PDB file of C-alpha atoms in Angstrom:
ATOM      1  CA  UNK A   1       9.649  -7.457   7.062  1.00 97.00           C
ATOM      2  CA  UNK A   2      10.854  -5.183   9.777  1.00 97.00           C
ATOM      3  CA  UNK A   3      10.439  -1.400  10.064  1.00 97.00           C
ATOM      4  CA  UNK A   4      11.629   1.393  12.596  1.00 97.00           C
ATOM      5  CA  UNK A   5      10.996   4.842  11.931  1.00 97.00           C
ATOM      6  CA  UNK A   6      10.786   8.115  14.107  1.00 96.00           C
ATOM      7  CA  UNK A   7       7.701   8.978  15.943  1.00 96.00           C
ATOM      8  CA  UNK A   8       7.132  11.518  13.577  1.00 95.00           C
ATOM      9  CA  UNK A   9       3.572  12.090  12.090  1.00 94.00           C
ATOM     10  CA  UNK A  10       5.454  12.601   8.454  1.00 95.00           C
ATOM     11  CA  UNK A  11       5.971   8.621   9.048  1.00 96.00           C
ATOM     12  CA  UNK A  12       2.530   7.618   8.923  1.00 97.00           C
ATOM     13  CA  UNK A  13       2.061   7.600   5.104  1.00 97.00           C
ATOM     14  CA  UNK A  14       5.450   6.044   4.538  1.00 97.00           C
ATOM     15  CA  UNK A  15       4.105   2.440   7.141  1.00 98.00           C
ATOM     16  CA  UNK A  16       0.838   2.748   5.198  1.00 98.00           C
ATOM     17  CA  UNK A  17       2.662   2.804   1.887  1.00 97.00           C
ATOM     18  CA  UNK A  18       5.634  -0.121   2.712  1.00 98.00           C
ATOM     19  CA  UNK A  19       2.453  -1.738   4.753  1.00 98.00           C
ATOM     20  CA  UNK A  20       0.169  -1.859   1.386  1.00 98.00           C
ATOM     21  CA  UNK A  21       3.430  -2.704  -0.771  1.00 98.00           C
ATOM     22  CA  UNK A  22       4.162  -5.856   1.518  1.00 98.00           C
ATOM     23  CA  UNK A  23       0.056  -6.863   1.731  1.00 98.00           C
ATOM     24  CA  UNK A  24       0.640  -6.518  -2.219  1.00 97.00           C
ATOM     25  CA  UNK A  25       2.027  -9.818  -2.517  1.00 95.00           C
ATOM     26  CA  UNK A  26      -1.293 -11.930  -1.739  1.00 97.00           C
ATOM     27  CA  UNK A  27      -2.954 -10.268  -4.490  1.00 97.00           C
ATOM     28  CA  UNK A  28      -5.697  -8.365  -2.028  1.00 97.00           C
ATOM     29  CA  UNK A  29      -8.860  -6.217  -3.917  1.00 96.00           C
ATOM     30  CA  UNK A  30      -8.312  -2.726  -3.830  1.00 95.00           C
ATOM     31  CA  UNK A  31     -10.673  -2.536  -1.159  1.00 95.00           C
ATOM     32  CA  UNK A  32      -9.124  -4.955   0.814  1.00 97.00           C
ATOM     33  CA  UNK A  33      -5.379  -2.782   0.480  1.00 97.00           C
ATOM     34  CA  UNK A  34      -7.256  -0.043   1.385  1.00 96.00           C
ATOM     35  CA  UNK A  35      -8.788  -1.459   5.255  1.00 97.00           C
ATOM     36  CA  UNK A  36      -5.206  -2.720   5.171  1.00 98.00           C
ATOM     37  CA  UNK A  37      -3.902   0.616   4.781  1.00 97.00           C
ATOM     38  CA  UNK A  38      -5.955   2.539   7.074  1.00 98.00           C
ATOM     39  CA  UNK A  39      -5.670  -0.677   9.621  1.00 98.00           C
ATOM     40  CA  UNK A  40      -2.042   0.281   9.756  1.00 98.00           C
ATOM     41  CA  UNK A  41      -2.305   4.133   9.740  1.00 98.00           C
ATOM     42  CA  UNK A  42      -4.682   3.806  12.920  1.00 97.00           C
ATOM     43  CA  UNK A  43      -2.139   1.626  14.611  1.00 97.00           C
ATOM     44  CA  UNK A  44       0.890   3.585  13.833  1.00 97.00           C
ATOM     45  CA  UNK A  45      -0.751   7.137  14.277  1.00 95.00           C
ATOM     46  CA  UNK A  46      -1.720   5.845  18.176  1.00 94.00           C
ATOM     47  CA  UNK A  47       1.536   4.471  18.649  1.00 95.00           C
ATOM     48  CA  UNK A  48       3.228   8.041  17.667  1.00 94.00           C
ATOM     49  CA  UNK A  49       0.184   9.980  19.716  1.00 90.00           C
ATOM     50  CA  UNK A  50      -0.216   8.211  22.433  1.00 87.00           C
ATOM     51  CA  UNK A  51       2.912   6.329  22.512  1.00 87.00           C
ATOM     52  CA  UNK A  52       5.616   9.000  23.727  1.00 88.00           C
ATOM     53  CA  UNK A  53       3.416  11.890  24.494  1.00 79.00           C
ATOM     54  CA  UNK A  54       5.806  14.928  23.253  1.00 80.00           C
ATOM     55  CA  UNK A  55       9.178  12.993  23.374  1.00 89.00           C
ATOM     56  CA  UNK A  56      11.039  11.209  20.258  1.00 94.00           C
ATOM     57  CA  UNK A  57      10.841   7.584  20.437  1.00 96.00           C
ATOM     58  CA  UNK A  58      11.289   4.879  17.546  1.00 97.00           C
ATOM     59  CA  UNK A  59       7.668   2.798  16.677  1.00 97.00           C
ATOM     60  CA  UNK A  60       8.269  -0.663  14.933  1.00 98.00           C
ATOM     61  CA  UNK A  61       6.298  -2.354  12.211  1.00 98.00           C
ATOM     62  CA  UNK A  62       6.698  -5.790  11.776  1.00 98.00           C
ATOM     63  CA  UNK A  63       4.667  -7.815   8.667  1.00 98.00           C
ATOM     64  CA  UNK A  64       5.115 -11.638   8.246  1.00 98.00           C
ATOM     65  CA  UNK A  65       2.802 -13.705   5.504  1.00 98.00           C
ATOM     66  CA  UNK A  66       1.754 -17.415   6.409  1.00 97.00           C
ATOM     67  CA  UNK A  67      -0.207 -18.564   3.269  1.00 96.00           C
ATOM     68  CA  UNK A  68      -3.159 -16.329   2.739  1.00 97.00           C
ATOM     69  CA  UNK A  69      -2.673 -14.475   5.726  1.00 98.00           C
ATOM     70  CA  UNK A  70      -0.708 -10.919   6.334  1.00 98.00           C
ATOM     71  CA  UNK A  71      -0.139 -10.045   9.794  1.00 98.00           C
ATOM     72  CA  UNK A  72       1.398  -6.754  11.197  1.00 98.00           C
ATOM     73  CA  UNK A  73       2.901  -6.018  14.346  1.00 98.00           C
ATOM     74  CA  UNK A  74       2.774  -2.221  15.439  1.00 98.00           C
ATOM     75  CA  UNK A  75       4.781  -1.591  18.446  1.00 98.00           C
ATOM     76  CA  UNK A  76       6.554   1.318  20.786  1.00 97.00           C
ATOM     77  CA  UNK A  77       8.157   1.218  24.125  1.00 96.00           C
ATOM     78  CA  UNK A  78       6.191   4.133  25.388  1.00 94.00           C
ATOM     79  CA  UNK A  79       4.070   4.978  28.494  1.00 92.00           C
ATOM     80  CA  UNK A  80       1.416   2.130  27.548  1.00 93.00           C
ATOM     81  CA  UNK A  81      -2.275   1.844  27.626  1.00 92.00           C
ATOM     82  CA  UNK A  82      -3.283   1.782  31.105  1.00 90.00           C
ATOM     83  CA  UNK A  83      -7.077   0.224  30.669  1.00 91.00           C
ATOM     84  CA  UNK A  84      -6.727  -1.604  27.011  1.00 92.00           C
ATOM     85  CA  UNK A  85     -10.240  -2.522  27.413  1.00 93.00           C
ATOM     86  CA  UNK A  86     -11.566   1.142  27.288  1.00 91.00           C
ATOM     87  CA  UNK A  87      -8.878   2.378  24.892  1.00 90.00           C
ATOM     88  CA  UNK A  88     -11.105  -0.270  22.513  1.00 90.00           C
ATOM     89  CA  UNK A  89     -14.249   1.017  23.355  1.00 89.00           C
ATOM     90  CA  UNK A  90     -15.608   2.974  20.427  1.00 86.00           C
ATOM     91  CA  UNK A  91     -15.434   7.031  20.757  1.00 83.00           C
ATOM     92  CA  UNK A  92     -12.929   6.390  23.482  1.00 87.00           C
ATOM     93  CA  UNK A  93     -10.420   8.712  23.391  1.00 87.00           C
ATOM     94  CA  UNK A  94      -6.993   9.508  25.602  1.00 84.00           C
ATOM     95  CA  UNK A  95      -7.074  13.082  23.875  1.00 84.00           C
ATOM     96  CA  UNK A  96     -10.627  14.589  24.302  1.00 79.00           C
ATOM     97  CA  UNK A  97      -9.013  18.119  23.710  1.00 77.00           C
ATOM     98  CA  UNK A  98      -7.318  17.031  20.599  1.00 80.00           C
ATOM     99  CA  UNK A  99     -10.508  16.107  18.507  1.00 83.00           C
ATOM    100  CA  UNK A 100      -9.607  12.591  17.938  1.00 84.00           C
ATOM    101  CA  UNK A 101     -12.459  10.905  17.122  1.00 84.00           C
ATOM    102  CA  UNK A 102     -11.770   7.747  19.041  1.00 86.00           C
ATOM    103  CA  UNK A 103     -12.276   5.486  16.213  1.00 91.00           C
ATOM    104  CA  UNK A 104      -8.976   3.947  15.243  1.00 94.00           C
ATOM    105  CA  UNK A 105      -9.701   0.514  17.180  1.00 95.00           C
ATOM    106  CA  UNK A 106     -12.860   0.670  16.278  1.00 94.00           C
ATOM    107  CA  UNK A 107     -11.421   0.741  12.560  1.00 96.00           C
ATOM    108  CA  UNK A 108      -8.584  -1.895  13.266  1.00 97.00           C
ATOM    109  CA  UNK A 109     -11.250  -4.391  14.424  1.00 97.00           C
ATOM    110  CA  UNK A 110     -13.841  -4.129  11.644  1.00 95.00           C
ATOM    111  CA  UNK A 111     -10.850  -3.965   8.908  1.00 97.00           C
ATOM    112  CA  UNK A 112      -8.412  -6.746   9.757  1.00 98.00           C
ATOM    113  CA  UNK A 113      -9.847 -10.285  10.758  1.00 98.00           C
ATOM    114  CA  UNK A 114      -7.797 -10.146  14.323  1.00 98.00           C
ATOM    115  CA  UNK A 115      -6.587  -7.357  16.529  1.00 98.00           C
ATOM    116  CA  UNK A 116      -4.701  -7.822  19.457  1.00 98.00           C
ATOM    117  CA  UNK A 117      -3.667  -5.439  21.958  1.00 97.00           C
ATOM    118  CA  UNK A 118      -0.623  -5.606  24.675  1.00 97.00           C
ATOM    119  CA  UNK A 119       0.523  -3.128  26.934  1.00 96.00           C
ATOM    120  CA  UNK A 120       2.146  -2.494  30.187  1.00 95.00           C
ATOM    121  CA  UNK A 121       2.258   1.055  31.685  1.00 95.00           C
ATOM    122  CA  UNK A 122       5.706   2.221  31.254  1.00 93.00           C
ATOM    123  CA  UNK A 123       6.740  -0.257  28.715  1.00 95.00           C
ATOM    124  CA  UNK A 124       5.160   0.572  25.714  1.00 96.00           C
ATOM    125  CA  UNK A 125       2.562  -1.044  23.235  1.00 97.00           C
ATOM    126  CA  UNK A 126       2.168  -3.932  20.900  1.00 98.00           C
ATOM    127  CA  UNK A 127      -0.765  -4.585  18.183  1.00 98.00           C
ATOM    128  CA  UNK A 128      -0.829  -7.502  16.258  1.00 98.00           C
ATOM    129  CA  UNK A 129      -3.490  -7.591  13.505  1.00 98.00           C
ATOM    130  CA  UNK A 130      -3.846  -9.896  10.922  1.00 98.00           C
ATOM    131  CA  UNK A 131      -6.345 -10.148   8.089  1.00 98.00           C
ATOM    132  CA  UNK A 132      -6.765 -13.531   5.440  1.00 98.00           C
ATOM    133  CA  UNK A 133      -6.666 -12.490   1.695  1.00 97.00           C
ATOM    134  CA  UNK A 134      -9.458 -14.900   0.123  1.00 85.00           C
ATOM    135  CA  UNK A 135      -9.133 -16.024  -3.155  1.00 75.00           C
TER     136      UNK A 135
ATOM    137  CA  UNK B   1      -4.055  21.315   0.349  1.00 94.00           C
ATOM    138  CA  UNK B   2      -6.130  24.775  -0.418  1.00 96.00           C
ATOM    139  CA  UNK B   3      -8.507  26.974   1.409  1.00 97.00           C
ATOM    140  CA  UNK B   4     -10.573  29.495  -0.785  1.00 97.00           C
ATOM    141  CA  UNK B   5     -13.070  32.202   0.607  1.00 97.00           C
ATOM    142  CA  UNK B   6     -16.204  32.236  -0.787  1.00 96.00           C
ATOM    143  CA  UNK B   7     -17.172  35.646   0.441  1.00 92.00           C
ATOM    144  CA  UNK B   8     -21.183  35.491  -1.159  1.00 93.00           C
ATOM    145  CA  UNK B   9     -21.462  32.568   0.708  1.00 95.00           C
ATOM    146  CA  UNK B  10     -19.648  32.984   3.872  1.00 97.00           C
ATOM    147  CA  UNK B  11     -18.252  29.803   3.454  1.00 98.00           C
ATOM    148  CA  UNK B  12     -14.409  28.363   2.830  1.00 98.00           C
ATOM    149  CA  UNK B  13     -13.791  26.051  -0.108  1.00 98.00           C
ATOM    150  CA  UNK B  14     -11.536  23.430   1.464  1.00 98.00           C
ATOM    151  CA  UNK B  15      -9.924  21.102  -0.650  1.00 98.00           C
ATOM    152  CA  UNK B  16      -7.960  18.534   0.438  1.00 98.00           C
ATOM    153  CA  UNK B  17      -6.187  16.573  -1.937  1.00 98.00           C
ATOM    154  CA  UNK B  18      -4.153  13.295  -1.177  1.00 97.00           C
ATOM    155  CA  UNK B  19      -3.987  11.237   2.062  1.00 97.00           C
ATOM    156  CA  UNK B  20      -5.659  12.803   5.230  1.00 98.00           C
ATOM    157  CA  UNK B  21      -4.129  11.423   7.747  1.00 97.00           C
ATOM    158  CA  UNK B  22      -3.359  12.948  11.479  1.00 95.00           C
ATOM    159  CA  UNK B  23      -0.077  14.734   9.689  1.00 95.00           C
ATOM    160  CA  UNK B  24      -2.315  16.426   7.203  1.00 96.00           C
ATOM    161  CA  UNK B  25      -5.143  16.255  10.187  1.00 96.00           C
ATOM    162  CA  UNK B  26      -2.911  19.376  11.854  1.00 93.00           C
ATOM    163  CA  UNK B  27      -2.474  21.468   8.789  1.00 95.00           C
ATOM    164  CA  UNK B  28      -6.129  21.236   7.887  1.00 97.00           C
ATOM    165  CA  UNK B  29      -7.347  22.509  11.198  1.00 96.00           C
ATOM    166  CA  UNK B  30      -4.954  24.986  11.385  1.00 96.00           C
ATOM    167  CA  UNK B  31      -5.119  26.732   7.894  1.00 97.00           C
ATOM    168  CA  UNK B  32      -8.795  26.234   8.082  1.00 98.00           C
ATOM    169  CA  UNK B  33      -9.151  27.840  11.595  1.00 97.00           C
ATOM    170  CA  UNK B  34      -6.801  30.650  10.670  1.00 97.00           C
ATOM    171  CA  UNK B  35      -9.023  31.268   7.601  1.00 97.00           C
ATOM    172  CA  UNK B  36     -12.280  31.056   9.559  1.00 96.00           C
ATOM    173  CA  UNK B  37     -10.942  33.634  12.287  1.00 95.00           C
ATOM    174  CA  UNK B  38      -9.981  36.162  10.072  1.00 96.00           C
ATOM    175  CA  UNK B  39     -13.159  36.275   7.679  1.00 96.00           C
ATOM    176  CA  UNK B  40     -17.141  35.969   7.312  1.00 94.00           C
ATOM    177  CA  UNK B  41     -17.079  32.466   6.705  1.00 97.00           C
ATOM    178  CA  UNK B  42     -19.338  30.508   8.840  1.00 97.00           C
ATOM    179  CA  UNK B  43     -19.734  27.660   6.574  1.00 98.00           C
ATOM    180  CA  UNK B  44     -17.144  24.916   4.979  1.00 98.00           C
ATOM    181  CA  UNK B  45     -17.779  22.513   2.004  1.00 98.00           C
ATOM    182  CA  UNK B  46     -14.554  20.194   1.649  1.00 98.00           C
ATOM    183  CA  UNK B  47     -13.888  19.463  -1.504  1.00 98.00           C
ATOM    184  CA  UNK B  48     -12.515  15.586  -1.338  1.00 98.00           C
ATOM    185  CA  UNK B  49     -12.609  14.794  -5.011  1.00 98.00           C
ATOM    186  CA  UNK B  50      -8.896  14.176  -5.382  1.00 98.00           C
ATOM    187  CA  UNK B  51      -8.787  13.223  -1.789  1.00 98.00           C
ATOM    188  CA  UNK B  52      -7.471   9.272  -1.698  1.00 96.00           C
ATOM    189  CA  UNK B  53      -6.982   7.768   1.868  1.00 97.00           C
ATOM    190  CA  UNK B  54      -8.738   9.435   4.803  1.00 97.00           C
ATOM    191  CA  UNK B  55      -8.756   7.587   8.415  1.00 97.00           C
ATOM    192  CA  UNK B  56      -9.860   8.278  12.070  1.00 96.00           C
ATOM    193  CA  UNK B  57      -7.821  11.212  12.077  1.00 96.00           C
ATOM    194  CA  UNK B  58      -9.820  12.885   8.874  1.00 97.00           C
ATOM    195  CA  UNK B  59     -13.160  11.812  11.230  1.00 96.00           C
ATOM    196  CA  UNK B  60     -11.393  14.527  14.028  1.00 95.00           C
ATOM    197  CA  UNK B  61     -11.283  17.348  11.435  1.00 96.00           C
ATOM    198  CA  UNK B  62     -14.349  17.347   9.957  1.00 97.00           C
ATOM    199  CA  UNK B  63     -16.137  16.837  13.777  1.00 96.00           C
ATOM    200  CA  UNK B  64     -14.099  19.671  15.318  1.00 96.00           C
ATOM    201  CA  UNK B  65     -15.009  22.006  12.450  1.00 97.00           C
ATOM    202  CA  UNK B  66     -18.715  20.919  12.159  1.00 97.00           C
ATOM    203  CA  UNK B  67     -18.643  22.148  15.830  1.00 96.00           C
ATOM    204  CA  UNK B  68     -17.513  25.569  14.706  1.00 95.00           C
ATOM    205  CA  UNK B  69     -19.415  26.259  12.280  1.00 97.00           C
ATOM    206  CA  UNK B  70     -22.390  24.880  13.860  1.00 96.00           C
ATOM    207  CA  UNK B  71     -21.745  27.490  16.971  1.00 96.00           C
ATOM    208  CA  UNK B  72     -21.843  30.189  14.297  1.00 95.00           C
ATOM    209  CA  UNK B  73     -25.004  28.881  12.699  1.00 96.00           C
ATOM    210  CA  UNK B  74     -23.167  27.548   9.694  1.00 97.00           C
ATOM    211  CA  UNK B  75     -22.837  24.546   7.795  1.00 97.00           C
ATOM    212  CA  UNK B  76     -20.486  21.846   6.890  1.00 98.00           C
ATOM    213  CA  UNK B  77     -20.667  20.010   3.559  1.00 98.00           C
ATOM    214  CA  UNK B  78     -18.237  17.651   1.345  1.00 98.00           C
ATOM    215  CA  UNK B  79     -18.349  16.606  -1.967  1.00 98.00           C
ATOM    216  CA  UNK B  80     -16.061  14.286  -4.157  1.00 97.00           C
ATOM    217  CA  UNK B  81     -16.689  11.471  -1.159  1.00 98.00           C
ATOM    218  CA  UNK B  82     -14.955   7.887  -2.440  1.00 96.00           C
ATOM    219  CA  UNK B  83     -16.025   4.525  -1.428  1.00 94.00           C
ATOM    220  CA  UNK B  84     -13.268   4.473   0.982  1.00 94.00           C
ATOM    221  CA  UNK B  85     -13.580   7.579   2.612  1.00 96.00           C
ATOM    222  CA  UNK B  86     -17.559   7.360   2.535  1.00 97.00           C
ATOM    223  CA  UNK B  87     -17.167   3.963   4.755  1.00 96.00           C
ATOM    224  CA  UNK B  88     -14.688   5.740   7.566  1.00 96.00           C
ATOM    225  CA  UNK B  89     -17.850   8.247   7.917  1.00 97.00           C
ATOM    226  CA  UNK B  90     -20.343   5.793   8.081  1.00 96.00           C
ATOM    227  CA  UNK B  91     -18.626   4.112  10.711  1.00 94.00           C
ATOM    228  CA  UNK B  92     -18.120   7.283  12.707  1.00 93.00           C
ATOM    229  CA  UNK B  93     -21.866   8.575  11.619  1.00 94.00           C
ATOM    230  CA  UNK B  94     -20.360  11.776  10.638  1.00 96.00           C
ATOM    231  CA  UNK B  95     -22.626  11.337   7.388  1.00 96.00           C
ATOM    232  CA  UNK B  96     -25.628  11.800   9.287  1.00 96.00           C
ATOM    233  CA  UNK B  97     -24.430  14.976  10.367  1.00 96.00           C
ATOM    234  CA  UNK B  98     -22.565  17.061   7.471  1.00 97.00           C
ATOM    235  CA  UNK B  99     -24.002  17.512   4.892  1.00 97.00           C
ATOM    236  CA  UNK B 100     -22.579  15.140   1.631  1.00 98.00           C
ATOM    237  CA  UNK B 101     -23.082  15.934  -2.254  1.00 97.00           C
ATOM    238  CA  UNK B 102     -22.261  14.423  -5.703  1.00 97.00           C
ATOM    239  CA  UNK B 103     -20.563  17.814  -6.995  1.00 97.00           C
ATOM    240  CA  UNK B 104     -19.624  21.356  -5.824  1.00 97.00           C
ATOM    241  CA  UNK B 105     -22.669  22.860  -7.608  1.00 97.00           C
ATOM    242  CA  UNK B 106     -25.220  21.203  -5.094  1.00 97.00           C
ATOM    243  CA  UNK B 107     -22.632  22.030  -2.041  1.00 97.00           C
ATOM    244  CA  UNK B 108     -23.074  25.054  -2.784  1.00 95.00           C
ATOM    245  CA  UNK B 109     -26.568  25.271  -3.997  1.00 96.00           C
ATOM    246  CA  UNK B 110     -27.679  24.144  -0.099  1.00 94.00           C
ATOM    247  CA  UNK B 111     -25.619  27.269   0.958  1.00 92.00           C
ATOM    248  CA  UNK B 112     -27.987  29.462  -1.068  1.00 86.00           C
ATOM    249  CA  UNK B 113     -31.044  28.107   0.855  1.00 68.00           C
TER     250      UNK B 113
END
């Protein structure tokens, strides 16, 4: 499954919804659709925050199931994360005047099984996250 | 979403119905901020009882108003809190600091106190 959609923030709910509709397929609890789901929103809402700042650039989902396992890739070609390590510190936050809470990797990592985080400054952003629906 | 004055108790009935997410996030604090300016309201309850999805961004709202209100010696409570929603804020430990409740009658019984 590929995606690529505006960074617009009227995007967000339509990843989470194609996100939970592709998950749907393994058969996950509700609660596990719903840390997929806000896995997802977390990723794509930094990628169109963070990503381009205030210009218009395109964020990409990717999703790709290997037997019990879904795995997303959220990705932009934006101004990337200059110290990954900090941006997954919890509370961190790029915007301290924005009142983001600095929790989204935070979220990412206790939801989905595997995060992984790639960026170069000036190139953009990729997360891969993956989660394994048991039976 | 809807923002009601509750004039006896200086306090705005927020309820925010749907996903809260950092698109929502935006209207919330602006309609809510609007409201707050222009009346005696130094309180909120939020009422999240048809509220489904909430993530980090939904954490940002409620902190940035709990600071408001609390500079105006108010207070911030929610009610209608779902399993999903209630884990977000214990992971953020925002539940330690508003003020939850099972219904809108003992949000706003607290405000009476």
């Amino acid at each position: 499954m590929s995606l690529e959609f505006l960074n617009k923030s009227e995007n967000e709910s339509f990843a989470r919804v194609v996100a939970a509709a592709f998950a749907s397929t393994l058969n996950p609890t509700a609660a596990e659709l719903a840390e997929i789901k806000t896995a997802v929103s977390e990723a794509v809402t930094n990628a169109i925050i963070h990503g381009y700042e205030n210009s218009v650039g395109m964020v990409r989902m990717e999703g790709k199931i290997s037997g019990k396992t879904v795995e997303f890739t959220i990705s932009d070609d934006g101004w990337g994360i200059e110290d990954v390590k900090r941006a997954r510190e919890p509370l961190y936050t790029g915007k301290p005047d924005c009142e983001r809470s600095g929790m989204g990797f935070s979220i990412m990592e206790s939801f989905m099984d595997r995060v992984e985080v790639k960026s170069r400054l000036g190139e953009g952003t990729t997360v891969k996250m993956s989660k394994t629906i048991e039976l | 979403m809807e923002v009601k004055l509750l004039g006896e108790k200086r306090a705005l009935l927020v309820r925010v119905t749907g996903e809260l997410d950092h698109h929502m996030a935006a209207k919330i604090k602006e309609e809510v901020d609007s409201k707050m300016r222009s009346s005696n309201a130094v309180s909120i309850i939020f009422d999240f009882s048809d509220l489904t999805f909430m993530d980090s961004s939904g954490i940002g709202v409620i902190m940035g108003r709990y600071k408001k209100t609390r500079t105006l010696g108010g207070h911030v409570i929610a009610y209608g809190v779902n399993a999903q929603i209630l884990r977000i804020m214990e992971m953020s430990g925002i539940d330690k600091i508003i003020k939850l409740t099972p219904t809108y009658e003992k949000a706003a019984r607290l405000l009476d106190k």
